[in-house]
Coordinates of C-alpha atoms in Angstrom, one line a residue:
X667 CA 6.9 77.9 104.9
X668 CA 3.7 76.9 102.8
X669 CA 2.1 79.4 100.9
X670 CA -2.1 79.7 100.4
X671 CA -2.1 76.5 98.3
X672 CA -0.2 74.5 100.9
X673 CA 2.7 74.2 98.8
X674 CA 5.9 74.6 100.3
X675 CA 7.9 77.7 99.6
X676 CA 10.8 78.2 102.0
X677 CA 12.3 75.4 104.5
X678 CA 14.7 76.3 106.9
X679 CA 16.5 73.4 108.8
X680 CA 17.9 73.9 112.4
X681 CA 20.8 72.0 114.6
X682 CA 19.3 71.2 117.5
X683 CA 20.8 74.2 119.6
X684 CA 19.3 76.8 116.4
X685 CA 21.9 77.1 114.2
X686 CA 20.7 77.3 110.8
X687 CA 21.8 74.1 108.6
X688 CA 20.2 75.1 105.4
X689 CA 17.7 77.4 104.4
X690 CA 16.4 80.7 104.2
X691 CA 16.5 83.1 107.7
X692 CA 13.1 84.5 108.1
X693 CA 12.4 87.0 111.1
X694 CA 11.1 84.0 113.3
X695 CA 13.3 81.1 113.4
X696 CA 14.6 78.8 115.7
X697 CA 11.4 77.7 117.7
X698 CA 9.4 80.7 116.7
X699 CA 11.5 83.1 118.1
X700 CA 12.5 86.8 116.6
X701 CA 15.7 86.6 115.0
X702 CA 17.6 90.3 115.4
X703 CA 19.6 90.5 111.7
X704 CA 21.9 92.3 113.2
X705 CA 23.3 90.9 115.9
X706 CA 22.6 87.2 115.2
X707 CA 20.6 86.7 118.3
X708 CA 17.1 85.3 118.9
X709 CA 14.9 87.2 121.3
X710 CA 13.3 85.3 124.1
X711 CA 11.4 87.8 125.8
X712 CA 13.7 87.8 128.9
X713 CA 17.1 87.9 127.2
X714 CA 18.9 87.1 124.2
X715 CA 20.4 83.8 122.8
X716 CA 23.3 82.9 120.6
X717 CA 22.6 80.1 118.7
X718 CA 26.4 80.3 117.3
X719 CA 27.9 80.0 121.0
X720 CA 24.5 77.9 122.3
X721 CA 23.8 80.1 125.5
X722 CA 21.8 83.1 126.8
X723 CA 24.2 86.4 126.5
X724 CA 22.7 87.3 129.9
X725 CA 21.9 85.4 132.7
X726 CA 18.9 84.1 133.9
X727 CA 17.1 86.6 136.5
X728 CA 15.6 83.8 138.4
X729 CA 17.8 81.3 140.4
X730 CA 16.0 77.9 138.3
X731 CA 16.1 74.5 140.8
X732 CA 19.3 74.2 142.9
X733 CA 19.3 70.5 143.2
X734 CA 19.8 70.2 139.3
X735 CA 23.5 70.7 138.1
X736 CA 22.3 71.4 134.2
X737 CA 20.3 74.4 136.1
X738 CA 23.0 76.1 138.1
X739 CA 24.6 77.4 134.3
X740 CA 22.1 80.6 134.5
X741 CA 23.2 81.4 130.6
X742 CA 22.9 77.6 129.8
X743 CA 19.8 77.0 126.9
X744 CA 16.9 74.3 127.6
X745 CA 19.3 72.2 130.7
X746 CA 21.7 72.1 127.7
X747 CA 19.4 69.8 126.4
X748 CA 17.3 71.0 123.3
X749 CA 16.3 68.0 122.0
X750 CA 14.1 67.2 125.3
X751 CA 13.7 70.9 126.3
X752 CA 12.6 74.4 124.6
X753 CA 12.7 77.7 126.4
X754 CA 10.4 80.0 125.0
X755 CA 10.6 82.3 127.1
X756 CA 13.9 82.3 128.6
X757 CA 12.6 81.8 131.8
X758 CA 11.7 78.4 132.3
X759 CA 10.5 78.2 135.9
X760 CA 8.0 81.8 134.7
X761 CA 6.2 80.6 132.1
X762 CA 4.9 76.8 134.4
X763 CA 3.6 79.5 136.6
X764 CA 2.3 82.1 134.3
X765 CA -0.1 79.3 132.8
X766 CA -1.0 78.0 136.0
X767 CA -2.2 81.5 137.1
X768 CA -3.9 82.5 133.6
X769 CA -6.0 78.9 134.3
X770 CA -6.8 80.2 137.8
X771 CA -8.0 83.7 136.7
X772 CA -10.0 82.4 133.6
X773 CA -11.6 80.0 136.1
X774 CA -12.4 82.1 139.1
X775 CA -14.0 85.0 136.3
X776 CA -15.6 81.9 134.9
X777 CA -17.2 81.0 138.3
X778 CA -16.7 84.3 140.3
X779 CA -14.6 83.1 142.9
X780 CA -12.3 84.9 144.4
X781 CA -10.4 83.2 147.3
X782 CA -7.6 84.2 147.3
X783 CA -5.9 80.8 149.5
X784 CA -6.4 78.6 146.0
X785 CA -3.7 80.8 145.1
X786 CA -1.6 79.9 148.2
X787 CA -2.8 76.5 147.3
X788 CA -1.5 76.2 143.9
X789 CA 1.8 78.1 144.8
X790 CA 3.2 74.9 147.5
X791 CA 2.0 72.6 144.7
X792 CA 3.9 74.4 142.0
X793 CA 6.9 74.1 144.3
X794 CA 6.1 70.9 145.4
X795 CA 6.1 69.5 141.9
X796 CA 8.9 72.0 140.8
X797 CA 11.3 70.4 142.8
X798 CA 10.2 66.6 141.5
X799 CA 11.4 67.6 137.8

């Protein structure tokens, strides 16, 4: 953390999975997320993770790609792979789609369209490339 003169005031270093390897604990740590005090756990927005065990305490509501192995672990963090990976919302699959529907609303207000196929549309192509990756 820099303060107003861009001078640094705190630093917090992380292992790759979030456990803190020297530093301060603010209330957002590990990839901006709200650390509970309490508990130890970082809130995702969907669930909770435990950066001392390196997992989601719950499982994932949404069944992520079935032809994946490192998907089929519904508590597993980033494809147990957080140097490539971050999950900021703790549901991966949600948030490709959530952005690909807030860039179809802002343009159809933009340009007052409102056929409703390009959403069909962009749903088989989300799939589509969903199942590449």
């Amino acid at each position: 953390m820099v303060d107003e003169n861009g001078l640094e005031v705190e630093r917090t270093d992380y292992f790759p999975y979030g456990q803190v390897r020297s530093g301060g604990l603010e209330k957002y740590g590990f990839t901006g997320q709200e650390n509970d005090a309490d508990t130890g756990l970082m809130y995702y927005g969907a669930r909770y993770y435990s950066p001392e065990y390196r997992v989601f305490v719950q499982s994932d509501t949404m069944l992520p790609d079935p032809y994946n192995p490192q998907a089929l672990n519904r508590y597993s963090y980033a494809l147990n792979n957080p140097v490539k990976y971050t999950d900021p919302s703790g549901h991966y699959v949600e948030t490709a789609i959530d952005v690909a529907f807030l860039a179809m609303d802002i343009n159809d207000i933009r340009t007052g369209n409102d056929d409703k196929w390009t959403y069909i549309v962009l749903l088989l192509m989300l799939y589509v490339l969903w199942r590449r990756v």
